[in-house]
Every structure is written in C-alpha cells, then in structure tokens.
PDB file of C-alpha atoms and ligand atoms in Angstrom:
ATOM      1  CA  MET A   1      36.753 -20.050  65.426  1.00 82.00           C
ATOM      2  CA  ALA A   2      39.063 -21.284  67.936  1.00 87.00           C
ATOM      3  CA  THR A   3      39.002 -24.493  70.169  1.00 90.00           C
ATOM      4  CA  PHE A   4      39.356 -24.222  73.847  1.00 92.00           C
ATOM      5  CA  LYS A   5      40.240 -27.041  76.125  1.00 93.00           C
ATOM      6  CA  CYS A   6      39.690 -27.983  79.761  1.00 95.00           C
ATOM      7  CA  LYS A   7      43.211 -28.537  81.608  1.00 94.00           C
ATOM      8  CA  SER A   8      41.380 -30.148  84.032  1.00 96.00           C
ATOM      9  CA  CYS A   9      39.065 -32.732  82.337  1.00 97.00           C
ATOM     10  CA  GLY A  10      40.387 -32.445  78.663  1.00 95.00           C
ATOM     11  CA  GLU A  11      36.792 -31.125  77.371  1.00 95.00           C
ATOM     12  CA  THR A  12      37.162 -29.338  74.077  1.00 94.00           C
ATOM     13  CA  LYS A  13      35.080 -26.527  72.780  1.00 94.00           C
ATOM     14  CA  ASP A  14      34.801 -24.596  69.668  1.00 92.00           C
ATOM     15  CA  GLY A  15      33.772 -21.015  70.097  1.00 91.00           C
ATOM     16  CA  ARG A  16      34.813 -17.340  69.337  1.00 90.00           C
ATOM     17  CA  CYS A  17      35.415 -16.520  73.049  1.00 89.00           C
ATOM     18  CA  LYS A  18      36.982 -18.261  75.998  1.00 91.00           C
ATOM     19  CA  PRO A  19      34.634 -20.215  77.770  1.00 94.00           C
ATOM     20  CA  LYS A  20      34.483 -18.669  81.428  1.00 95.00           C
ATOM     21  CA  GLU A  21      34.190 -22.092  82.763  1.00 96.00           C
ATOM     22  CA  CYS A  22      34.293 -25.633  81.455  1.00 96.00           C
ATOM     23  CA  PRO A  23      30.851 -27.208  80.170  1.00 94.00           C
ATOM     24  CA  LYS A  24      31.645 -30.514  81.087  1.00 96.00           C
ATOM     25  CA  CYS A  25      33.187 -30.401  84.769  1.00 97.00           C
ATOM     26  CA  GLY A  26      32.331 -26.874  85.515  1.00 97.00           C
ATOM     27  CA  GLU A  27      35.973 -25.741  86.368  1.00 96.00           C
ATOM     28  CA  THR A  28      36.357 -22.035  86.340  1.00 96.00           C
ATOM     29  CA  GLY A  29      38.899 -20.704  84.390  1.00 95.00           C
ATOM     30  CA  SER A  30      40.430 -23.919  83.079  1.00 95.00           C
ATOM     31  CA  MET A  31      39.454 -23.354  79.474  1.00 95.00           C
ATOM     32  CA  GLU A  32      42.564 -22.823  77.373  1.00 92.00           C
ATOM     33  CA  LYS A  33      43.037 -21.991  73.767  1.00 89.00           C
ATOM     34  CA  GLU A  34      44.110 -24.705  71.794  1.00 86.00           C
ATOM     35  CA  GLY A  35      45.910 -24.207  68.314  1.00 69.00           C
ATOM     36  CA  SER A  36      47.596 -20.856  66.976  1.00 58.00           C
ATOM     37  CA  SER A  37      44.356 -19.170  65.455  1.00 55.00           C
ATOM     38  CA  GLY A  38      43.566 -16.172  67.529  1.00 55.00           C
ATOM     39  CA  CYS A  39      39.875 -15.582  68.054  1.00 57.00           C
ATOM     40  CA  GLY A  40      39.767 -11.851  66.926  1.00 61.00           C
ATOM     41  CA  CYS A  41      37.953 -10.513  69.706  1.00 66.00           C
ATOM     42  CA  LYS A  42      39.156  -8.838  72.810  1.00 65.00           C
ATOM     43  CA  CYS A  43      37.929 -11.467  75.250  1.00 66.00           C
ATOM     44  CA  SER A  44      41.315 -12.924  76.411  1.00 57.00           C
ATOM     45  CA  SER A  45      41.042 -11.812  79.879  1.00 49.00           C
TER      46      SER A  45
HETATM   47 ZN1   ZN B   1      36.540 -29.676  82.325  1.00 78.02          ZN
END
C-alpha cells in the first residue's frame, strides 16, 4: 500500500497503484507517491 498526494490540491489517497487523476479536484497526473514504500507493481508510468 502506498499513499499518493495531489500536488495541486493536497488530497491524499491510499492505493496500490498511482491514480490517473485526483479524486478530489480531477487534475490529471497530479498524484505523486508520498513516502518511500513502493507499490510493488509496474504501474509507475
Ligand atoms: Zn487534487
């Protein structure tokens, strides 16, 4: 499990994979992984 944070609005979301878009503000590509733990899958792009 990793935490992703929106660099646009600051919304955080837990998940295995990086969200395509922010669930709060809808900004595409704004979610960045927070912390150091990897998600263990190949969804980094
Ligand atoms: Zn956002």
